[in-house]
Amino acid sequence: MFAKQKTYIDYVLILITCVVLLYSIFYNWIFVLCLTIPIVLAINKKIKILILLFYGLFSIIPIFVYLIIKDYCIFEHIPNDFIVNKLVNFVNDNYKDNTSAIILLICFGMKSNHESWIIYNETKHLSIVYLTSIGGLQISFLKLLINKVVRNKKASIIVNFIVIGFYSYVLSFRSGILRVLLCLIISSTMSRWIKNKNNRLALSGLFTIFIEPSCVFNYGFCLSYLCTFYVIWIYENKINPLLEMIFINLGCIFISIPFLAKMEGVISFNSIVFSIGFNYIFIVLFIWYIFTFYLVFLAPLHDLLANSLFLVINTIYEHNIEIKINKMLKSTEAIFYFSTFWIFNLINSYNNKKIKIN
């Protein structure tokens, strides 16, 4: 006979409850309705009453933190101006406008000149602006590349800590980057106790919320975690690699629709057609520039790549087909956020194997 399944902490459930409570109290009371999501999850997973009370008490801690610090973000006050200014000046002094715009935008999420604003606005209308914002997608590829180069597991973890930690510091620990860094720390130190990938991801979100509760109202936080939960779900279903790639790209576009509608009121049909190509173009350029931008003797090649990207974006933008979407109510994107959270985890509760934890 199998041993009795032991209770373990469901960090996903706590994360959802924390976010719902913060929205309900400080954003709009209508989100009280979203409390049905963690309740249904709890019923589905047959969680005991005492454990639910523990979850509830744990979930109200960010509320008190928010009451004390409001919108204060400790990461915005980290002294990194010296490094950032040196970096921006170096790139602007050594490269032409198009090239410096692409390097700073793709690698550091900075808009330092007129050209960078042009490419940024065009990517917004093409519904691929997320590719110009440094987040988990880029850092995950950086981590993957380090793991391929540094074969020793312990050595690769140390190198990842150093590289991603310093990169996060330069970019003031933005939510997408912080998520990858926290997941790296959790997987390296707590993998024995937290084996479920969704729980590791949710725990990283809880750390962020406890430090900066107002981050839950940020689109970057919402999209970063939603898309990552979705990607985990796709990977764990082990489908055909080509279908996997298509589903990931189309799924992330679908998830972003309410947020894009809220910001721009449109979604690009071209992004649906060219999404896979856009992703790989931006990722390849990110990896290239992040490792070579300081090699000034490669300036002609850097210029060629940057000008080519400008040409591709401008050409597709000129023939862009925009699908008009009425700007949604303030609460819509968040309701979509919680609902999608619920659906992913409800599916995962059936698909994933139960984990025994001593």
mmCIF file of C-alpha atoms in Angstrom:
data_model
loop_
_atom_site.group_PDB
_atom_site.id
_atom_site.type_symbol
_atom_site.label_atom_id
_atom_site.label_comp_id
_atom_site.label_asym_id
_atom_site.label_seq_id
_atom_site.Cartn_x
_atom_site.Cartn_y
_atom_site.Cartn_z
ATOM 1 C CA MET A 1 0.000 0.000 0.000
ATOM 2 C CA PHE A 2 1.099 3.534 -0.648
ATOM 3 C CA ALA A 3 2.054 5.741 2.283
ATOM 4 C CA LYS A 4 -0.480 8.400 3.195
ATOM 5 C CA GLN A 5 0.034 11.674 1.324
ATOM 6 C CA LYS A 6 1.497 14.210 3.752
ATOM 7 C CA THR A 7 0.337 17.792 3.825
ATOM 8 C CA TYR A 8 2.556 20.391 2.244
ATOM 9 C CA ILE A 9 2.228 24.128 1.927
ATOM 10 C CA ASP A 10 0.435 25.265 -1.223
ATOM 11 C CA TYR A 11 2.244 28.526 -1.979
ATOM 12 C CA VAL A 12 0.189 29.041 -5.151
ATOM 13 C CA LEU A 13 -2.979 29.217 -3.100
ATOM 14 C CA ILE A 14 -1.399 31.686 -0.675
ATOM 15 C CA LEU A 15 -0.118 33.859 -3.548
ATOM 16 C CA ILE A 16 -3.555 34.020 -5.174
ATOM 17 C CA THR A 17 -5.196 34.878 -1.842
ATOM 18 C CA CYS A 18 -2.640 37.613 -1.109
ATOM 19 C CA VAL A 19 -3.157 39.238 -4.501
ATOM 20 C CA VAL A 20 -6.954 39.017 -4.306
ATOM 21 C CA LEU A 21 -7.035 40.547 -0.822
ATOM 22 C CA LEU A 22 -4.728 43.410 -1.823
ATOM 23 C CA TYR A 23 -6.878 44.186 -4.862
ATOM 24 C CA SER A 24 -10.100 43.901 -2.857
ATOM 25 C CA ILE A 25 -9.030 46.300 -0.115
ATOM 26 C CA PHE A 26 -6.877 48.848 -1.943
ATOM 27 C CA TYR A 27 -8.115 48.734 -5.542
ATOM 28 C CA ASN A 28 -11.801 47.841 -5.829
ATOM 29 C CA TRP A 29 -14.166 46.020 -3.465
ATOM 30 C CA ILE A 30 -15.590 44.063 -6.429
ATOM 31 C CA PHE A 31 -12.549 41.790 -6.211
ATOM 32 C CA VAL A 32 -14.041 40.197 -3.120
ATOM 33 C CA LEU A 33 -15.843 38.030 -5.682
ATOM 34 C CA CYS A 34 -12.447 36.701 -6.762
ATOM 35 C CA LEU A 35 -12.049 35.081 -3.353
ATOM 36 C CA THR A 36 -14.083 32.231 -4.837
ATOM 37 C CA ILE A 37 -10.903 31.284 -6.718
ATOM 38 C CA PRO A 38 -8.771 30.244 -3.692
ATOM 39 C CA ILE A 39 -11.906 28.785 -2.034
ATOM 40 C CA VAL A 40 -12.600 26.511 -5.013
ATOM 41 C CA LEU A 41 -8.908 25.587 -5.174
ATOM 42 C CA ALA A 42 -8.961 24.703 -1.477
ATOM 43 C CA ILE A 43 -12.066 22.526 -1.914
ATOM 44 C CA ASN A 44 -10.562 20.839 -4.957
ATOM 45 C CA LYS A 45 -7.351 20.040 -3.077
ATOM 46 C CA LYS A 46 -9.238 19.011 0.081
ATOM 47 C CA ILE A 47 -7.233 21.269 2.376
ATOM 48 C CA LYS A 48 -8.029 21.009 6.091
ATOM 49 C CA ILE A 49 -9.705 23.873 7.961
ATOM 50 C CA LEU A 50 -6.749 24.555 10.282
ATOM 51 C CA ILE A 51 -4.377 24.788 7.342
ATOM 52 C CA LEU A 52 -6.801 27.131 5.574
ATOM 53 C CA LEU A 53 -6.815 29.377 8.657
ATOM 54 C CA PHE A 54 -3.018 29.399 8.576
ATOM 55 C CA TYR A 55 -3.132 30.351 4.890
ATOM 56 C CA GLY A 56 -5.606 33.134 5.651
ATOM 57 C CA LEU A 57 -3.506 34.596 8.459
ATOM 58 C CA PHE A 58 -0.384 34.362 6.314
ATOM 59 C CA SER A 59 -2.158 36.083 3.433
ATOM 60 C CA ILE A 60 -3.097 39.217 5.378
ATOM 61 C CA ILE A 61 0.532 40.049 6.244
ATOM 62 C CA PRO A 62 1.103 41.945 2.936
ATOM 63 C CA ILE A 63 -1.951 44.071 3.772
ATOM 64 C CA PHE A 64 -0.322 45.340 6.956
ATOM 65 C CA VAL A 65 2.976 45.832 5.114
ATOM 66 C CA TYR A 66 1.171 47.899 2.476
ATOM 67 C CA LEU A 67 -0.561 49.996 5.145
ATOM 68 C CA ILE A 68 2.857 50.818 6.588
ATOM 69 C CA ILE A 69 4.938 51.454 3.461
ATOM 70 C CA LYS A 70 2.236 52.212 0.812
ATOM 71 C CA ASP A 71 3.909 52.505 -2.623
ATOM 72 C CA TYR A 72 7.426 52.664 -1.223
ATOM 73 C CA CYS A 73 9.826 50.420 -3.147
ATOM 74 C CA ILE A 74 13.119 49.650 -1.491
ATOM 75 C CA PHE A 75 14.641 48.618 -4.838
ATOM 76 C CA GLU A 76 14.219 52.126 -6.285
ATOM 77 C CA HIS A 77 16.541 53.468 -3.590
ATOM 78 C CA ILE A 78 19.414 51.085 -4.256
ATOM 79 C CA PRO A 79 22.470 53.225 -5.128
ATOM 80 C CA ASN A 80 23.317 52.099 -8.662
ATOM 81 C CA ASP A 81 23.314 55.484 -10.462
ATOM 82 C CA PHE A 82 27.089 55.537 -10.811
ATOM 83 C CA ILE A 83 27.163 52.262 -12.747
ATOM 84 C CA VAL A 84 24.050 53.050 -14.803
ATOM 85 C CA ASN A 85 25.325 56.505 -15.841
ATOM 86 C CA LYS A 86 28.716 55.085 -16.802
ATOM 87 C CA LEU A 87 26.985 52.402 -18.854
ATOM 88 C CA VAL A 88 24.678 54.809 -20.705
ATOM 89 C CA ASN A 89 27.508 57.263 -21.430
ATOM 90 C CA PHE A 90 29.751 54.481 -22.718
ATOM 91 C CA VAL A 91 27.129 53.187 -25.157
ATOM 92 C CA ASN A 92 26.062 56.639 -26.361
ATOM 93 C CA ASP A 93 29.667 57.794 -26.837
ATOM 94 C CA ASN A 94 30.797 54.748 -28.806
ATOM 95 C CA TYR A 95 27.848 53.899 -31.022
ATOM 96 C CA LYS A 96 25.552 55.589 -33.512
ATOM 97 C CA ASP A 97 22.029 56.598 -32.468
ATOM 98 C CA ASN A 98 20.244 53.523 -33.846
ATOM 99 C CA THR A 99 22.745 51.129 -32.325
ATOM 100 C CA SER A 100 22.871 52.782 -28.906
ATOM 101 C CA ALA A 101 19.044 52.871 -28.872
ATOM 102 C CA ILE A 102 18.819 49.123 -29.574
ATOM 103 C CA ILE A 103 21.568 48.122 -27.104
ATOM 104 C CA LEU A 104 20.152 50.166 -24.216
ATOM 105 C CA LEU A 105 16.544 49.183 -24.950
ATOM 106 C CA ILE A 106 17.034 45.463 -25.517
ATOM 107 C CA CYS A 107 19.720 44.829 -22.888
ATOM 108 C CA PHE A 108 18.829 47.349 -20.181
ATOM 109 C CA GLY A 109 15.278 48.503 -20.869
ATOM 110 C CA MET A 110 16.411 52.144 -21.156
ATOM 111 C CA LYS A 111 15.097 54.764 -23.585
ATOM 112 C CA SER A 112 17.918 57.285 -23.912
ATOM 113 C CA ASN A 113 17.306 58.995 -27.293
ATOM 114 C CA HIS A 114 14.697 59.744 -29.956
ATOM 115 C CA GLU A 115 15.361 56.513 -31.859
ATOM 116 C CA SER A 116 14.731 54.373 -28.782
ATOM 117 C CA TRP A 117 11.315 56.010 -28.308
ATOM 118 C CA ILE A 118 10.472 55.369 -31.975
ATOM 119 C CA ILE A 119 11.231 51.652 -31.756
ATOM 120 C CA TYR A 120 9.485 51.430 -28.370
ATOM 121 C CA ASN A 121 6.253 53.002 -29.689
ATOM 122 C CA GLU A 122 6.290 50.817 -32.796
ATOM 123 C CA THR A 123 6.675 47.653 -30.712
ATOM 124 C CA LYS A 124 3.744 48.810 -28.573
ATOM 125 C CA HIS A 125 1.506 49.016 -31.642
ATOM 126 C CA LEU A 126 2.846 45.656 -32.818
ATOM 127 C CA SER A 127 1.903 44.150 -29.413
ATOM 128 C CA ILE A 128 5.477 42.989 -28.775
ATOM 129 C CA VAL A 129 6.558 45.712 -26.358
ATOM 130 C CA TYR A 130 7.259 43.011 -23.759
ATOM 131 C CA LEU A 131 10.326 42.075 -25.819
ATOM 132 C CA THR A 132 11.860 45.504 -25.147
ATOM 133 C CA SER A 133 11.274 45.222 -21.400
ATOM 134 C CA ILE A 134 13.931 43.235 -19.600
ATOM 135 C CA GLY A 135 12.271 40.403 -17.743
ATOM 136 C CA GLY A 136 12.209 36.706 -17.061
ATOM 137 C CA LEU A 137 12.258 35.705 -20.736
ATOM 138 C CA GLN A 138 15.647 37.269 -21.407
ATOM 139 C CA ILE A 139 17.161 36.317 -18.051
ATOM 140 C CA SER A 140 15.999 32.722 -18.448
ATOM 141 C CA PHE A 141 17.869 32.477 -21.770
ATOM 142 C CA LEU A 142 20.914 34.058 -20.128
ATOM 143 C CA LYS A 143 20.720 31.460 -17.351
ATOM 144 C CA LEU A 144 20.315 28.664 -19.912
ATOM 145 C CA LEU A 145 23.389 29.843 -21.822
ATOM 146 C CA ILE A 146 25.466 29.955 -18.628
ATOM 147 C CA ASN A 147 24.352 26.404 -17.796
ATOM 148 C CA LYS A 148 25.424 25.240 -21.267
ATOM 149 C CA VAL A 149 28.854 26.853 -20.975
ATOM 150 C CA VAL A 150 29.517 25.954 -17.310
ATOM 151 C CA ARG A 151 28.799 22.229 -17.127
ATOM 152 C CA ASN A 152 29.561 21.706 -13.451
ATOM 153 C CA LYS A 153 26.276 22.115 -11.563
ATOM 154 C CA LYS A 154 27.648 23.877 -8.472
ATOM 155 C CA ALA A 155 29.870 26.135 -10.564
ATOM 156 C CA SER A 156 26.975 27.070 -12.860
ATOM 157 C CA ILE A 157 24.826 27.985 -9.844
ATOM 158 C CA ILE A 158 27.582 30.245 -8.505
ATOM 159 C CA VAL A 159 28.119 31.899 -11.900
ATOM 160 C CA ASN A 160 24.357 32.394 -12.293
ATOM 161 C CA PHE A 161 24.157 34.006 -8.862
ATOM 162 C CA ILE A 162 26.982 36.403 -9.708
ATOM 163 C CA VAL A 163 25.841 37.310 -13.241
ATOM 164 C CA ILE A 164 22.077 37.486 -12.637
ATOM 165 C CA GLY A 165 22.553 39.066 -9.205
ATOM 166 C CA PHE A 166 24.725 41.858 -10.586
ATOM 167 C CA TYR A 167 22.471 42.332 -13.612
ATOM 168 C CA SER A 168 19.459 42.575 -11.286
ATOM 169 C CA TYR A 169 21.299 45.170 -9.212
ATOM 170 C CA VAL A 170 22.071 47.303 -12.290
ATOM 171 C CA LEU A 171 18.380 47.193 -13.290
ATOM 172 C CA SER A 172 17.125 47.935 -9.749
ATOM 173 C CA PHE A 173 15.664 44.436 -9.301
ATOM 174 C CA ARG A 174 12.725 44.796 -11.688
ATOM 175 C CA SER A 175 9.911 42.327 -11.055
ATOM 176 C CA GLY A 176 10.649 39.983 -13.984
ATOM 177 C CA ILE A 177 14.362 39.796 -13.171
ATOM 178 C CA LEU A 178 13.728 39.495 -9.448
ATOM 179 C CA ARG A 179 11.436 36.545 -10.172
ATOM 180 C CA VAL A 180 14.230 34.636 -11.941
ATOM 181 C CA LEU A 181 16.761 35.503 -9.225
ATOM 182 C CA LEU A 182 14.411 34.393 -6.438
ATOM 183 C CA CYS A 183 13.518 31.187 -8.285
ATOM 184 C CA LEU A 184 17.232 30.482 -8.680
ATOM 185 C CA ILE A 185 17.773 30.970 -4.944
ATOM 186 C CA ILE A 186 14.733 28.856 -4.034
ATOM 187 C CA SER A 187 15.616 26.003 -6.404
ATOM 188 C CA SER A 188 19.211 25.997 -5.144
ATOM 189 C CA THR A 189 18.439 26.091 -1.425
ATOM 190 C CA MET A 190 14.934 24.630 -0.999
ATOM 191 C CA SER A 191 14.601 22.058 -3.772
ATOM 192 C CA ARG A 192 14.606 19.260 -1.212
ATOM 193 C CA TRP A 193 11.435 20.615 0.400
ATOM 194 C CA ILE A 194 9.750 22.397 -2.528
ATOM 195 C CA LYS A 195 9.838 20.131 -5.567
ATOM 196 C CA ASN A 196 6.816 21.493 -7.394
ATOM 197 C CA LYS A 197 7.795 24.183 -9.938
ATOM 198 C CA ASN A 198 4.533 26.069 -9.479
ATOM 199 C CA ASN A 199 5.149 26.272 -5.733
ATOM 200 C CA ARG A 200 8.700 27.569 -6.281
ATOM 201 C CA LEU A 201 7.394 30.217 -8.641
ATOM 202 C CA ALA A 202 4.604 31.187 -6.247
ATOM 203 C CA LEU A 203 7.046 31.412 -3.334
ATOM 204 C CA SER A 204 9.197 33.850 -5.304
ATOM 205 C CA GLY A 205 6.054 35.939 -5.863
ATOM 206 C CA LEU A 206 5.292 35.887 -2.143
ATOM 207 C CA PHE A 207 8.794 37.121 -1.290
ATOM 208 C CA THR A 208 8.300 39.998 -3.719
ATOM 209 C CA ILE A 209 4.855 40.876 -2.348
ATOM 210 C CA PHE A 210 6.090 40.830 1.245
ATOM 211 C CA ILE A 211 8.876 43.265 0.359
ATOM 212 C CA GLU A 212 6.848 45.456 -2.015
ATOM 213 C CA PRO A 213 3.071 44.758 -1.824
ATOM 214 C CA SER A 214 2.218 47.467 -4.384
ATOM 215 C CA CYS A 215 3.944 45.395 -7.096
ATOM 216 C CA VAL A 216 0.709 43.397 -7.545
ATOM 217 C CA PHE A 217 -0.821 46.441 -9.255
ATOM 218 C CA ASN A 218 1.976 46.470 -11.820
ATOM 219 C CA TYR A 219 1.328 44.959 -15.262
ATOM 220 C CA GLY A 220 4.894 43.633 -15.385
ATOM 221 C CA PHE A 221 4.349 41.562 -12.247
ATOM 222 C CA CYS A 222 1.002 40.224 -13.503
ATOM 223 C CA LEU A 223 2.260 39.254 -16.950
ATOM 224 C CA SER A 224 5.544 37.834 -15.691
ATOM 225 C CA TYR A 225 3.894 35.364 -13.317
ATOM 226 C CA LEU A 226 0.910 34.564 -15.509
ATOM 227 C CA CYS A 227 3.050 33.738 -18.530
ATOM 228 C CA THR A 228 5.504 31.697 -16.453
ATOM 229 C CA PHE A 229 2.724 29.599 -14.905
ATOM 230 C CA TYR A 230 1.433 29.015 -18.430
ATOM 231 C CA VAL A 231 4.874 28.030 -19.780
ATOM 232 C CA ILE A 232 5.380 25.576 -16.889
ATOM 233 C CA TRP A 233 2.019 24.006 -17.687
ATOM 234 C CA ILE A 234 2.942 23.634 -21.395
ATOM 235 C CA TYR A 235 6.363 22.126 -20.631
ATOM 236 C CA GLU A 236 4.985 19.618 -18.129
ATOM 237 C CA ASN A 237 2.481 18.284 -20.659
ATOM 238 C CA LYS A 238 5.414 17.232 -22.897
ATOM 239 C CA ILE A 239 3.875 17.836 -26.299
ATOM 240 C CA ASN A 240 5.578 18.015 -29.696
ATOM 241 C CA PRO A 241 8.415 20.628 -29.584
ATOM 242 C CA LEU A 242 7.020 22.535 -32.581
ATOM 243 C CA LEU A 243 3.501 22.637 -31.095
ATOM 244 C CA GLU A 244 5.043 23.551 -27.757
ATOM 245 C CA MET A 245 6.754 26.578 -29.305
ATOM 246 C CA ILE A 246 3.567 27.654 -31.118
ATOM 247 C CA PHE A 247 1.347 27.228 -28.034
ATOM 248 C CA ILE A 248 3.765 29.176 -25.843
ATOM 249 C CA ASN A 249 3.914 32.125 -28.233
ATOM 250 C CA LEU A 250 0.193 32.259 -28.992
ATOM 251 C CA GLY A 251 -0.730 31.626 -25.361
ATOM 252 C CA CYS A 252 1.433 34.485 -24.087
ATOM 253 C CA ILE A 253 -0.116 36.817 -26.680
ATOM 254 C CA PHE A 254 -3.600 35.742 -25.543
ATOM 255 C CA ILE A 255 -2.698 36.340 -21.905
ATOM 256 C CA SER A 256 -1.431 39.819 -22.744
ATOM 257 C CA ILE A 257 -4.594 40.876 -24.642
ATOM 258 C CA PRO A 258 -6.476 42.412 -21.660
ATOM 259 C CA PHE A 259 -3.385 44.350 -20.609
ATOM 260 C CA LEU A 260 -2.731 45.586 -24.155
ATOM 261 C CA ALA A 261 -6.379 46.569 -24.493
ATOM 262 C CA LYS A 262 -6.105 48.512 -21.258
ATOM 263 C CA MET A 263 -2.953 50.330 -22.420
ATOM 264 C CA GLU A 264 -3.510 50.865 -26.151
ATOM 265 C CA GLY A 265 -7.027 49.700 -26.998
ATOM 266 C CA VAL A 266 -5.635 47.609 -29.902
ATOM 267 C CA ILE A 267 -3.865 44.348 -30.551
ATOM 268 C CA SER A 268 -1.726 43.710 -33.618
ATOM 269 C CA PHE A 269 -2.701 40.950 -36.028
ATOM 270 C CA ASN A 270 0.905 41.019 -37.291
ATOM 271 C CA SER A 271 2.177 40.006 -33.853
ATOM 272 C CA ILE A 272 0.132 36.816 -34.046
ATOM 273 C CA VAL A 273 1.635 35.986 -37.450
ATOM 274 C CA PHE A 274 5.237 36.978 -36.672
ATOM 275 C CA SER A 275 5.343 36.293 -32.922
ATOM 276 C CA ILE A 276 7.777 33.356 -33.063
ATOM 277 C CA GLY A 277 10.133 35.229 -35.382
ATOM 278 C CA PHE A 278 10.021 38.358 -33.224
ATOM 279 C CA ASN A 279 10.811 36.375 -30.088
ATOM 280 C CA TYR A 280 13.908 34.736 -31.507
ATOM 281 C CA ILE A 281 15.181 37.906 -33.178
ATOM 282 C CA PHE A 282 15.024 39.848 -29.921
ATOM 283 C CA ILE A 283 16.438 37.004 -27.813
ATOM 284 C CA VAL A 284 19.387 36.424 -30.183
ATOM 285 C CA LEU A 285 20.154 40.164 -30.245
ATOM 286 C CA PHE A 286 19.851 40.335 -26.452
ATOM 287 C CA ILE A 287 22.359 37.502 -25.971
ATOM 288 C CA TRP A 288 24.681 38.982 -28.589
ATOM 289 C CA TYR A 289 24.679 42.542 -27.270
ATOM 290 C CA ILE A 290 24.788 41.680 -23.564
ATOM 291 C CA PHE A 291 28.075 39.827 -24.102
ATOM 292 C CA THR A 292 29.640 42.036 -26.778
ATOM 293 C CA PHE A 293 28.413 45.641 -26.430
ATOM 294 C CA TYR A 294 31.661 46.632 -24.681
ATOM 295 C CA LEU A 295 33.711 45.380 -27.660
ATOM 296 C CA VAL A 296 33.815 48.660 -29.583
ATOM 297 C CA PHE A 297 35.890 47.204 -32.435
ATOM 298 C CA LEU A 298 32.719 45.237 -33.385
ATOM 299 C CA ALA A 299 30.845 48.518 -33.968
ATOM 300 C CA PRO A 300 30.281 47.906 -37.729
ATOM 301 C CA LEU A 301 28.627 44.554 -36.964
ATOM 302 C CA HIS A 302 26.610 46.079 -34.095
ATOM 303 C CA ASP A 303 25.436 48.840 -36.449
ATOM 304 C CA LEU A 304 24.430 46.328 -39.117
ATOM 305 C CA LEU A 305 22.332 44.278 -36.674
ATOM 306 C CA ALA A 306 20.678 47.358 -35.138
ATOM 307 C CA ASN A 307 19.835 48.890 -38.516
ATOM 308 C CA SER A 308 18.460 45.548 -39.708
ATOM 309 C CA LEU A 309 16.171 45.362 -36.680
ATOM 310 C CA PHE A 310 14.977 48.926 -37.303
ATOM 311 C CA LEU A 311 14.255 47.990 -40.925
ATOM 312 C CA VAL A 312 12.294 44.856 -39.979
ATOM 313 C CA ILE A 313 10.238 46.619 -37.285
ATOM 314 C CA ASN A 314 9.537 49.655 -39.485
ATOM 315 C CA THR A 315 8.509 47.502 -42.472
ATOM 316 C CA ILE A 316 6.108 45.343 -40.461
ATOM 317 C CA TYR A 317 4.799 48.387 -38.585
ATOM 318 C CA GLU A 318 3.960 50.188 -41.862
ATOM 319 C CA HIS A 319 1.791 47.227 -42.886
ATOM 320 C CA ASN A 320 0.426 46.588 -39.402
ATOM 321 C CA ILE A 321 -3.173 45.391 -39.090
ATOM 322 C CA GLU A 322 -4.606 46.534 -35.771
ATOM 323 C CA ILE A 323 -7.584 44.863 -34.181
ATOM 324 C CA LYS A 324 -9.539 47.483 -32.266
ATOM 325 C CA ILE A 325 -10.534 46.525 -28.755
ATOM 326 C CA ASN A 326 -12.595 48.816 -26.575
ATOM 327 C CA LYS A 327 -10.579 49.931 -23.586
ATOM 328 C CA MET A 328 -11.646 47.723 -20.743
ATOM 329 C CA LEU A 329 -12.862 48.633 -17.313
ATOM 330 C CA LYS A 330 -10.164 49.056 -14.673
ATOM 331 C CA SER A 331 -11.015 45.741 -13.062
ATOM 332 C CA THR A 332 -11.107 43.588 -16.213
ATOM 333 C CA GLU A 333 -7.419 42.800 -16.607
ATOM 334 C CA ALA A 334 -7.119 41.849 -12.951
ATOM 335 C CA ILE A 335 -10.187 39.601 -13.047
ATOM 336 C CA PHE A 336 -8.669 37.946 -16.114
ATOM 337 C CA TYR A 337 -5.399 37.663 -14.175
ATOM 338 C CA PHE A 338 -6.996 35.832 -11.251
ATOM 339 C CA SER A 339 -9.221 33.682 -13.441
ATOM 340 C CA THR A 340 -6.288 32.504 -15.539
ATOM 341 C CA PHE A 341 -4.330 31.797 -12.362
ATOM 342 C CA TRP A 342 -7.236 29.655 -11.240
ATOM 343 C CA ILE A 343 -7.592 27.759 -14.530
ATOM 344 C CA PHE A 344 -3.859 26.956 -14.782
ATOM 345 C CA ASN A 345 -3.633 25.642 -11.262
ATOM 346 C CA LEU A 346 -6.899 23.731 -11.484
ATOM 347 C CA ILE A 347 -5.521 21.953 -14.569
ATOM 348 C CA ASN A 348 -2.173 21.395 -12.849
ATOM 349 C CA SER A 349 -3.893 19.854 -9.843
ATOM 350 C CA TYR A 350 -5.135 17.074 -12.148
ATOM 351 C CA ASN A 351 -2.052 16.713 -14.348
ATOM 352 C CA ASN A 352 0.825 16.913 -11.881
ATOM 353 C CA LYS A 353 1.870 14.005 -9.731
ATOM 354 C CA LYS A 354 1.360 14.386 -6.001
ATOM 355 C CA ILE A 355 4.561 15.171 -4.137
ATOM 356 C CA LYS A 356 5.553 13.537 -0.869
ATOM 357 C CA ILE A 357 7.395 15.830 1.508
ATOM 358 C CA ASN A 358 8.675 14.743 4.890
#
